[in-house]
Tab-separated table of C-alpha atoms in Angstrom:
chain	number	residue	atom	x	y	z
A	1	MET	CA	112.127	32.730	60.912
A	2	LYS	CA	111.873	35.427	58.610
A	3	LYS	CA	115.058	37.885	58.115
A	4	PHE	CA	113.519	41.034	59.553
A	5	LEU	CA	114.378	39.507	63.609
A	6	SER	CA	117.555	38.433	62.335
A	7	LEU	CA	118.369	41.731	61.095
A	8	LEU	CA	117.255	43.450	64.374
A	9	PHE	CA	120.530	42.322	65.788
A	10	CYS	CA	123.418	43.071	63.405
A	11	ALA	CA	125.487	46.060	64.045
A	12	LEU	CA	125.086	49.146	62.851
A	13	LEU	CA	128.877	50.962	62.974
A	14	ALA	CA	128.647	54.736	63.046
A	15	LEU	CA	132.640	55.033	61.491
A	16	SER	CA	132.938	59.512	62.444
A	17	ALA	CA	131.780	61.295	65.104
A	18	PRO	CA	130.182	64.694	64.137
A	19	ALA	CA	132.019	67.122	63.803
A	20	LYS	CA	132.147	69.892	66.105
A	21	ALA	CA	128.332	72.162	66.181
A	22	GLN	CA	128.390	75.615	65.687
A	23	LEU	CA	124.974	75.988	65.631
A	24	ASN	CA	121.663	74.114	67.751
A	25	ILE	CA	118.697	74.884	66.000
A	26	SER	CA	115.397	75.209	68.965
A	27	ILE	CA	112.761	73.549	68.311
A	28	SER	CA	109.807	73.411	70.506
A	29	GLY	CA	107.236	71.612	68.336
A	30	ALA	CA	104.381	72.557	66.791
A	31	THR	CA	104.645	76.151	68.631
A	32	GLN	CA	106.968	76.652	65.808
A	33	ALA	CA	106.508	76.388	61.675
A	34	PRO	CA	108.666	73.154	60.988
A	35	ILE	CA	112.713	73.672	59.460
A	36	PRO	CA	112.776	73.788	55.726
A	37	VAL	CA	114.971	71.187	54.671
A	38	ALA	CA	116.253	70.819	51.624
A	39	PHE	CA	118.120	67.550	50.683
A	40	PRO	CA	119.319	66.687	47.095
A	41	LYS	CA	119.298	63.560	45.688
A	42	ILE	CA	121.891	60.853	47.309
A	43	ILE	CA	125.437	61.043	44.914
A	44	SER	CA	126.004	57.626	44.280
A	45	ASP	CA	127.995	54.800	41.824
A	46	ASN	CA	127.095	52.494	39.607
A	47	ASN	CA	124.270	53.964	38.177
A	48	GLY	CA	122.905	53.810	41.615
A	49	LEU	CA	124.151	51.283	43.103
A	50	GLY	CA	121.361	48.348	42.310
A	51	ALA	CA	118.968	50.195	39.850
A	52	PHE	CA	117.864	46.903	38.928
A	53	PHE	CA	113.909	46.294	38.453
A	54	GLY	CA	113.509	49.937	39.188
A	55	PHE	CA	115.557	49.921	42.888
A	56	SER	CA	118.388	51.883	44.343
A	57	TYR	CA	120.006	52.055	47.704
A	58	ALA	CA	120.650	55.717	46.855
A	59	ASP	CA	116.646	56.224	46.409
A	60	LYS	CA	115.489	53.981	48.525
A	61	VAL	CA	117.985	55.556	51.337
A	62	ARG	CA	116.580	59.028	50.800
A	63	ASP	CA	112.442	58.129	50.951
A	64	VAL	CA	113.632	56.489	54.256
A	65	VAL	CA	114.724	59.463	55.743
A	66	LEU	CA	112.148	61.872	53.723
A	67	ALA	CA	109.158	60.016	55.383
A	68	ASP	CA	111.055	59.721	59.248
A	69	LEU	CA	111.519	63.360	59.340
A	70	GLU	CA	108.531	64.458	57.236
A	71	ARG	CA	106.231	61.956	60.159
A	72	SER	CA	108.153	64.171	63.148
A	73	GLY	CA	106.206	67.723	62.277
A	74	LEU	CA	109.061	68.904	62.847
A	75	PHE	CA	110.525	69.793	59.466
A	76	ARG	CA	109.071	70.583	56.050
A	77	ILE	CA	110.875	69.157	52.918
A	78	ILE	CA	111.482	71.770	49.874
A	79	ASN	CA	110.598	70.598	47.102
A	80	GLU	CA	113.632	69.180	45.024
A	81	ARG	CA	112.420	71.029	41.263
A	82	SER	CA	113.131	74.229	42.891
A	83	TYR	CA	117.017	73.048	43.601
A	84	ILE	CA	119.577	75.266	41.918
A	85	GLN	CA	122.945	73.418	42.541
A	86	LYS	CA	123.164	70.024	41.483
A	87	PHE	CA	125.531	68.002	43.878
A	88	THR	CA	128.298	65.596	41.367
A	89	SER	CA	130.617	64.975	44.181
A	90	LEU	CA	130.317	65.228	48.226
A	91	ASP	CA	133.281	67.342	48.505
A	92	GLU	CA	131.785	69.840	46.265
A	93	GLN	CA	130.881	72.575	48.810
A	94	PRO	CA	127.371	74.567	49.021
A	95	ILE	CA	126.324	77.817	47.221
A	96	PHE	CA	124.591	79.255	50.118
A	97	GLY	CA	123.504	81.793	48.025
A	98	ASP	CA	121.348	79.302	46.379
A	99	TRP	CA	119.608	77.159	48.748
A	100	ARG	CA	119.099	81.070	49.864
A	101	VAL	CA	116.233	81.871	48.270
A	102	ILE	CA	114.682	78.768	47.717
A	103	ASN	CA	114.423	79.555	51.801
A	104	ALA	CA	116.132	76.375	53.383
A	105	GLN	CA	117.746	76.857	56.296
A	106	VAL	CA	119.479	73.422	56.801
A	107	LEU	CA	120.803	71.434	54.150
A	108	VAL	CA	120.991	67.550	53.339
A	109	GLN	CA	124.553	66.362	51.851
A	110	SER	CA	124.975	63.223	51.033
A	111	ALA	CA	126.868	60.404	49.457
A	112	ILE	CA	126.759	56.097	48.682
A	113	MET	CA	128.734	53.291	47.411
A	114	GLU	CA	129.013	49.338	47.566
A	115	GLU	CA	132.264	48.171	49.544
A	116	ASN	CA	133.405	44.508	49.469
A	117	GLY	CA	129.991	43.540	47.133
A	118	GLN	CA	128.444	43.292	50.075
A	119	GLU	CA	128.415	46.461	52.368
A	120	LEU	CA	127.128	50.126	51.965
A	121	ARG	CA	128.573	53.030	53.157
A	122	LEU	CA	126.936	56.033	53.803
A	123	ARG	CA	128.366	59.594	54.376
A	124	PHE	CA	125.933	62.863	54.877
A	125	LYS	CA	126.942	66.579	55.947
A	126	LEU	CA	124.312	68.768	57.756
A	127	TRP	CA	124.935	72.749	56.723
A	128	ASP	CA	123.381	75.608	58.483
A	129	ILE	CA	122.434	77.672	55.734
A	130	ILE	CA	122.016	80.572	57.059
A	131	SER	CA	125.343	80.888	59.356
A	132	GLN	CA	127.129	78.491	56.868
A	133	LYS	CA	128.560	76.334	59.244
A	134	GLU	CA	129.107	72.758	58.521
A	135	LEU	CA	126.726	71.259	61.931
A	136	MET	CA	127.729	67.528	61.311
A	137	PHE	CA	129.187	64.862	59.697
A	138	GLU	CA	128.990	61.423	60.098
A	139	VAL	CA	130.038	57.851	57.996
A	140	TYR	CA	127.804	54.380	57.758
A	141	THR	CA	128.345	51.012	56.670
A	142	ALA	CA	125.911	48.709	56.978
A	143	ASP	CA	125.142	44.811	54.981
A	144	LYS	CA	123.276	45.342	52.180
A	145	ASN	CA	120.367	43.524	53.786
A	146	ASN	CA	120.398	46.642	56.802
A	147	TRP	CA	119.998	49.554	54.386
A	148	ARG	CA	116.618	50.302	56.177
A	149	ARG	CA	118.321	50.802	59.394
A	150	MET	CA	120.624	52.922	58.174
A	151	ALA	CA	118.637	55.540	57.284
A	152	HIS	CA	116.190	55.437	60.094
A	153	SER	CA	119.860	56.332	61.722
A	154	MET	CA	120.462	59.188	59.353
A	155	ALA	CA	117.318	60.403	59.653
A	156	ASP	CA	117.968	59.872	64.183
A	157	ALA	CA	120.874	61.482	63.579
A	158	ILE	CA	119.542	64.464	61.871
A	159	TYR	CA	116.873	65.134	64.363
A	160	GLU	CA	119.152	65.416	67.085
A	161	ARG	CA	121.746	67.466	65.785
A	162	LEU	CA	117.995	70.044	65.205
A	163	THR	CA	116.356	69.403	67.820
A	164	GLY	CA	118.989	68.648	70.913
A	165	ASP	CA	116.538	65.360	71.343
A	166	LYS	CA	117.658	62.090	70.986
A	167	GLY	CA	115.851	59.743	67.447
A	168	TYR	CA	113.375	57.669	67.611
A	169	PHE	CA	113.331	56.177	63.728
A	170	ASN	CA	115.471	53.367	63.810
A	171	THR	CA	112.856	50.920	66.469
A	172	VAL	CA	110.383	48.836	66.369
A	173	ILE	CA	106.764	48.343	67.444
A	174	ALA	CA	105.076	45.543	68.846
A	175	TYR	CA	101.300	45.508	68.780
A	176	ILE	CA	98.381	42.718	68.292
A	177	SER	CA	97.521	42.588	65.132
A	178	GLU	CA	93.179	41.989	64.989
A	179	SER	CA	91.431	39.869	62.395
A	180	GLY	CA	88.133	38.287	62.364
A	181	PRO	CA	84.275	39.583	63.876
A	182	SER	CA	83.673	40.522	67.165
A	183	SER	CA	82.177	37.452	68.333
A	184	LYS	CA	86.137	35.546	66.915
A	185	ARG	CA	88.270	38.211	66.955
A	186	VAL	CA	91.785	36.692	66.729
A	187	LYS	CA	94.413	38.494	68.112
A	188	ARG	CA	97.843	37.700	66.539
A	189	LEU	CA	101.047	39.132	68.017
A	190	ALA	CA	103.218	41.353	65.235
A	191	LEU	CA	106.250	43.100	64.965
A	192	MET	CA	106.978	45.516	62.277
A	193	ASP	CA	109.959	48.719	62.232
A	194	GLN	CA	108.000	51.977	63.579
A	195	ASP	CA	107.381	53.108	59.615
A	196	GLY	CA	105.526	49.603	59.342
A	197	ASP	CA	107.666	47.853	56.958
A	198	GLY	CA	108.733	45.273	57.343
A	199	HIS	CA	106.395	43.268	59.043
A	200	GLN	CA	105.635	39.883	61.011
A	201	PHE	CA	104.012	38.186	62.929
A	202	LEU	CA	105.277	36.189	66.010
A	203	THR	CA	102.931	34.290	67.276
A	204	SER	CA	100.047	31.509	64.913
A	205	GLY	CA	96.680	33.342	66.306
A	206	ALA	CA	95.650	30.112	68.010
A	207	ASN	CA	95.358	31.915	71.743
A	208	LEU	CA	94.256	35.755	72.450
A	209	VAL	CA	97.558	38.177	72.541
A	210	LEU	CA	97.128	41.420	74.820
A	211	THR	CA	99.876	43.868	75.882
A	212	PRO	CA	103.064	43.373	74.683
A	213	ARG	CA	105.788	45.333	76.365
A	214	PHE	CA	109.781	45.264	75.508
A	215	SER	CA	112.644	44.786	77.588
A	216	PRO	CA	114.934	47.445	77.158
A	217	ASP	CA	117.886	45.272	76.350
A	218	MET	CA	115.685	43.637	73.090
A	219	GLN	CA	115.994	40.308	74.877
A	220	TYR	CA	112.438	39.984	75.265
A	221	ILE	CA	108.620	40.268	74.663
A	222	ALA	CA	106.130	39.833	77.839
A	223	TYR	CA	103.260	39.330	76.733
A	224	LEU	CA	99.615	37.898	78.342
A	225	SER	CA	98.475	34.914	76.323
A	226	PHE	CA	95.476	32.687	76.983
A	227	ILE	CA	97.110	29.732	76.681
A	228	ASN	CA	94.665	26.411	77.103
A	229	ASN	CA	92.674	29.228	78.490
A	230	LYS	CA	94.660	30.210	81.107
A	231	PRO	CA	95.093	34.220	80.896
A	232	ARG	CA	99.043	34.067	82.412
A	233	VAL	CA	102.315	36.041	80.947
A	234	TYR	CA	104.777	35.173	78.780
A	235	MET	CA	107.961	36.089	77.039
A	236	TYR	CA	109.153	35.385	73.698
A	237	ASN	CA	112.792	35.701	73.031
A	238	LEU	CA	113.293	37.519	70.639
A	239	ARG	CA	116.787	35.907	69.932
A	240	THR	CA	116.542	32.277	70.185
A	241	GLN	CA	112.682	33.123	69.197
A	242	ARG	CA	110.964	30.874	71.559
A	243	THR	CA	108.399	32.018	74.308
A	244	GLU	CA	108.312	30.578	77.862
A	245	LEU	CA	105.955	31.070	80.654
A	246	LEU	CA	106.557	33.858	83.413
A	247	GLY	CA	105.931	31.639	87.208
A	248	ASN	CA	103.810	29.173	88.089
A	249	PHE	CA	100.898	31.210	89.230
A	250	PRO	CA	98.151	29.374	89.948
A	251	GLY	CA	95.641	32.529	89.116
A	252	MET	CA	95.666	34.755	86.290
A	253	THR	CA	98.841	36.887	85.263
A	254	PHE	CA	98.260	39.812	83.325
A	255	ALA	CA	99.619	43.262	82.551
A	256	PRO	CA	103.699	42.639	82.585
A	257	ALA	CA	106.700	45.765	82.970
A	258	PHE	CA	110.036	45.449	82.620
A	259	SER	CA	112.233	47.101	85.246
A	260	PRO	CA	114.539	49.714	82.910
A	261	ASP	CA	117.811	47.135	83.442
A	262	SER	CA	115.493	44.327	82.506
A	263	LYS	CA	116.239	42.294	86.248
A	264	SER	CA	112.888	43.009	86.552
A	265	VAL	CA	108.876	41.994	85.427
A	266	LEU	CA	106.191	43.653	87.367
A	267	MET	CA	102.674	41.583	86.351
A	268	SER	CA	99.388	41.847	88.323
A	269	TYR	CA	98.165	38.849	89.996
A	270	ALA	CA	94.304	38.509	90.273
A	271	LYS	CA	93.061	36.002	92.669
A	272	ASN	CA	89.089	35.513	94.379
A	273	GLY	CA	88.426	38.932	93.117
A	274	VAL	CA	91.274	40.593	94.714
A	275	THR	CA	94.084	41.812	91.669
A	276	ASP	CA	97.899	42.756	93.703
A	277	ILE	CA	101.443	43.631	92.292
A	278	TYR	CA	104.843	41.721	92.342
A	279	GLU	CA	107.478	41.919	91.276
A	280	MET	CA	109.596	38.918	89.501
A	281	ASP	CA	113.835	38.620	90.453
A	282	LEU	CA	114.040	37.417	86.531
A	283	ALA	CA	117.442	35.395	87.579
A	284	THR	CA	116.305	33.690	90.162
A	285	ARG	CA	112.400	33.966	89.301
A	286	GLN	CA	111.360	35.137	92.391
A	287	SER	CA	108.334	36.887	93.566
A	288	LYS	CA	108.047	39.605	95.813
A	289	LYS	CA	104.169	41.068	96.609
A	290	LEU	CA	104.725	44.917	96.361
A	291	THR	CA	100.658	46.038	96.629
A	292	SER	CA	97.746	44.475	98.916
A	293	GLY	CA	94.598	44.402	100.526
A	294	PRO	CA	90.485	44.353	98.512
A	295	SER	CA	91.100	46.424	95.541
A	296	ILE	CA	92.010	45.677	92.328
A	297	ASP	CA	96.284	47.532	91.393
A	298	THR	CA	96.839	46.503	88.281
A	299	SER	CA	98.560	48.739	85.393
A	300	PRO	CA	102.536	49.431	86.557
A	301	SER	CA	104.951	50.931	85.446
A	302	TYR	CA	108.521	51.779	86.762
A	303	SER	CA	109.931	54.953	86.629
A	304	PRO	CA	112.827	55.305	84.206
A	305	ASP	CA	115.631	55.003	87.089
A	306	GLY	CA	113.776	52.257	88.486
A	307	SER	CA	113.086	53.641	92.421
A	308	LYS	CA	109.683	54.497	92.170
A	309	ILE	CA	105.665	52.405	90.045
A	310	VAL	CA	103.276	54.441	88.878
A	311	PHE	CA	99.911	51.681	88.956
A	312	ASN	CA	96.437	52.454	88.742
A	313	SER	CA	93.856	51.916	91.701
A	314	ASP	CA	90.819	51.607	92.643
A	315	ARG	CA	91.066	51.120	96.232
A	316	GLY	CA	90.125	54.828	96.660
A	317	GLY	CA	86.086	53.646	94.862
A	318	ASN	CA	87.359	54.649	91.433
A	319	GLN	CA	89.368	53.894	88.774
A	320	GLN	CA	92.474	56.192	89.817
A	321	LEU	CA	96.249	56.936	88.808
A	322	TYR	CA	98.176	55.634	92.625
A	323	VAL	CA	102.797	56.040	92.529
A	324	MET	CA	104.680	54.450	95.037
A	325	ASP	CA	108.282	53.171	96.369
A	326	ARG	CA	109.491	50.185	94.352
A	327	ASP	CA	109.432	48.339	97.630
A	328	GLY	CA	105.345	48.926	97.505
A	329	SER	CA	105.360	52.033	100.266
A	330	ASN	CA	104.524	55.600	100.117
A	331	VAL	CA	101.978	54.880	97.790
A	332	GLU	CA	100.714	58.784	97.076
A	333	ARG	CA	97.414	59.166	94.513
A	334	ILE	CA	98.203	61.726	91.375
A	335	SER	CA	94.643	61.524	89.685
A	336	PHE	CA	92.174	63.339	90.595
A	337	LYS	CA	89.713	64.978	87.530
A	338	GLN	CA	86.332	65.254	88.558
A	339	GLY	CA	84.092	62.179	87.515
A	340	ALA	CA	87.309	60.647	86.198
A	341	ARG	CA	88.631	57.165	85.490
A	342	TYR	CA	92.261	56.324	85.109
A	343	ALA	CA	94.228	53.446	83.593
A	344	THR	CA	97.482	52.377	81.440
A	345	PRO	CA	100.063	54.127	82.959
A	346	VAL	CA	102.966	54.371	81.640
A	347	TRP	CA	106.635	56.826	82.214
A	348	SER	CA	108.235	58.238	80.569
A	349	PRO	CA	111.458	57.655	79.117
A	350	ARG	CA	112.490	61.483	80.287
A	351	GLY	CA	110.517	60.539	83.313
A	352	ASP	CA	109.229	63.808	82.892
A	353	TYR	CA	106.118	62.961	82.348
A	354	ILE	CA	103.168	59.130	82.831
A	355	ALA	CA	101.089	59.018	79.888
A	356	PHE	CA	97.523	58.019	80.900
A	357	THR	CA	94.272	56.328	79.463
A	358	ARG	CA	91.202	59.048	81.111
A	359	MET	CA	87.716	58.329	80.628
A	360	GLN	CA	84.830	60.289	81.202
A	361	GLY	CA	81.583	61.505	79.616
A	362	GLY	CA	81.078	58.402	77.929
A	363	GLN	CA	85.057	59.142	75.879
A	364	PHE	CA	88.403	57.911	76.335
A	365	GLN	CA	91.616	60.434	76.091
A	366	ILE	CA	95.184	60.347	75.852
A	367	GLY	CA	96.581	62.347	78.395
A	368	VAL	CA	100.035	63.019	80.279
A	369	MET	CA	100.283	64.896	83.269
A	370	TYR	CA	103.858	65.300	86.003
A	371	PRO	CA	104.852	62.400	88.242
A	372	ASP	CA	103.259	64.762	91.160
A	373	GLY	CA	99.727	64.738	89.340
A	374	THR	CA	99.790	68.299	88.006
A	375	GLY	CA	99.658	69.893	84.380
A	376	GLU	CA	97.498	67.198	82.898
A	377	ARG	CA	96.187	67.087	79.647
A	378	ILE	CA	94.667	65.572	76.965
A	379	LEU	CA	96.354	64.684	73.651
A	380	ALA	CA	93.363	62.608	71.880
A	381	ASN	CA	90.200	61.648	72.261
A	382	GLY	CA	87.814	59.217	70.745
A	383	PHE	CA	84.669	57.328	71.311
A	384	LEU	CA	87.871	54.477	72.342
A	385	VAL	CA	91.688	55.399	72.531
A	386	GLU	CA	93.482	53.461	74.722
A	387	GLY	CA	97.273	51.433	75.130
A	388	PRO	CA	99.836	54.649	74.886
A	389	THR	CA	103.334	54.003	74.181
A	390	TRP	CA	106.254	56.230	74.825
A	391	SER	CA	109.153	56.691	71.532
A	392	PRO	CA	112.301	56.192	73.193
A	393	ASN	CA	112.638	59.808	73.562
A	394	GLY	CA	109.645	60.761	74.730
A	395	ARG	CA	108.412	63.069	72.944
A	396	VAL	CA	105.922	61.213	70.322
A	397	LEU	CA	102.955	58.562	71.811
A	398	MET	CA	101.674	55.502	70.336
A	399	PHE	CA	97.865	54.898	70.810
A	400	TYR	CA	95.254	52.540	69.269
A	401	ARG	CA	92.186	53.575	67.911
A	402	GLN	CA	88.538	52.842	67.381
A	403	ASN	CA	85.738	54.772	66.260
A	404	ARG	CA	82.486	54.177	66.772
A	405	GLY	CA	80.737	51.338	64.300
A	406	THR	CA	77.103	51.140	62.829
A	407	ALA	CA	74.868	48.657	64.245
A	408	THR	CA	75.542	45.637	62.087
A	409	THR	CA	79.323	46.366	61.346
A	410	ASN	CA	82.952	47.580	63.768
A	411	ALA	CA	85.442	50.199	63.109
A	412	PRO	CA	88.430	49.064	62.811
A	413	VAL	CA	91.095	48.967	65.245
A	414	GLN	CA	93.622	51.223	64.027
A	415	LEU	CA	97.760	52.708	65.869
A	416	TYR	CA	98.473	56.643	65.835
A	417	SER	CA	101.115	58.583	67.031
A	418	VAL	CA	100.719	62.297	68.917
A	419	ASP	CA	104.063	64.012	69.782
A	420	ILE	CA	103.559	65.450	73.409
A	421	THR	CA	102.069	68.890	72.061
A	422	GLY	CA	99.360	66.821	70.851
A	423	GLN	CA	99.553	68.804	66.879
A	424	ASN	CA	101.213	66.561	65.103
A	425	GLU	CA	98.515	62.948	65.189
A	426	ARG	CA	99.530	60.904	62.376
A	427	LEU	CA	97.730	56.904	61.745
A	428	VAL	CA	100.545	54.198	61.243
A	429	LEU	CA	99.420	51.574	58.722
A	430	THR	CA	99.233	47.901	59.790
A	431	PRO	CA	98.162	45.973	56.874
A	432	GLY	CA	94.875	44.686	59.079
A	433	ASP	CA	93.239	46.549	62.175
A	434	GLY	CA	96.274	47.286	65.460
A	435	SER	CA	95.925	48.102	68.855
A	436	ASP	CA	98.593	47.452	71.834
A	437	PRO	CA	101.348	49.296	70.795
A	438	ALA	CA	104.601	48.695	73.024
A	439	TRP	CA	107.962	50.557	71.253
A	440	SER	CA	111.096	49.205	71.260
A	441	PRO	CA	114.209	50.939	72.806
A	442	LEU	CA	116.095	52.680	69.906
A	443	LEU	CA	118.663	49.936	68.154
């Protein structure tokens, strides 16, 4: 298997804790202008640490951090050509007047060096220019092969210190890579960093695959596969890179979702025109039926504390969202928009929102609501938008979109991200068409 998978499980150690903060900058999303950040070049030894064939660890790490911060929509990186002070050492004190004159509010001061021929040591400080206070100082070490992980961790640390939310950059995305004509579509399970780097395929494309979902402990990806034309839920072990069938149900199983402790999996089981939700204990492989009746109950998702489950069902006549206790009791409907149908509910990792796909008036929409069904609002619209998945900090959603095609050509299927304000929508680049994204926990 490619190096990417093995690198997911290499440790990235924080060697020092952040300094005590003097100021906390409040971020409210798109209602506030992005924070202007000055980020000079990372100071490095050895002529830029491996600066051959145009490659420099210092430059590459900085590029990744800048891209992460800018993509969040919360930060604006000031052009380095306007910088007055030039750092040659991390020990140099900032000349705050030089940074205020270019309207910087935050300064990133950093240095990287090679250790033992195999490791990189990254140190960085975060300064509040207005109060002239050091906000944080951190040190990371990593194997050279893990330089991107180190960069994403640096971006996460900066994001967390300035927003108060955990970052989401040091993560990966599982999704369905699509290719070929509509009459003979090839769908493969694929994996990549959240910024699109390190792409690789996990399945060959010989069998149709859909709806990947990560286990919170990052051991498995559960997904639907049509092996031997039998649609069933399988689990891909990220450590051993082996696949196993989940249960021995005689009919169709689909729509898997892991419990917050990774010990159980929810799935839908369809038989004789009826679909119910089951919970399987992964240690014993014993399953328990949670719903019953003549309806189609599917797309379950646990609340972050594991006490409740949201799902969609047509038990009321058309497709709506319901919440029930984990044992299947106390079922309550939470979606009530007149003339709308709802699908693919996903509980936010924070527990404050439930994301969903809404279908109304020939359009698809991605939205969020509070767990009791109030506060519903739409974040994205389109001819086809579907399959929301949450970033681990609960601030950003990823989904897939397909625009209306022509009489002879289908439009591409692409991944997008949008924050919970609905204002910062971004295309997520993939080598081919992409659908059914699943966001991993923070690595």
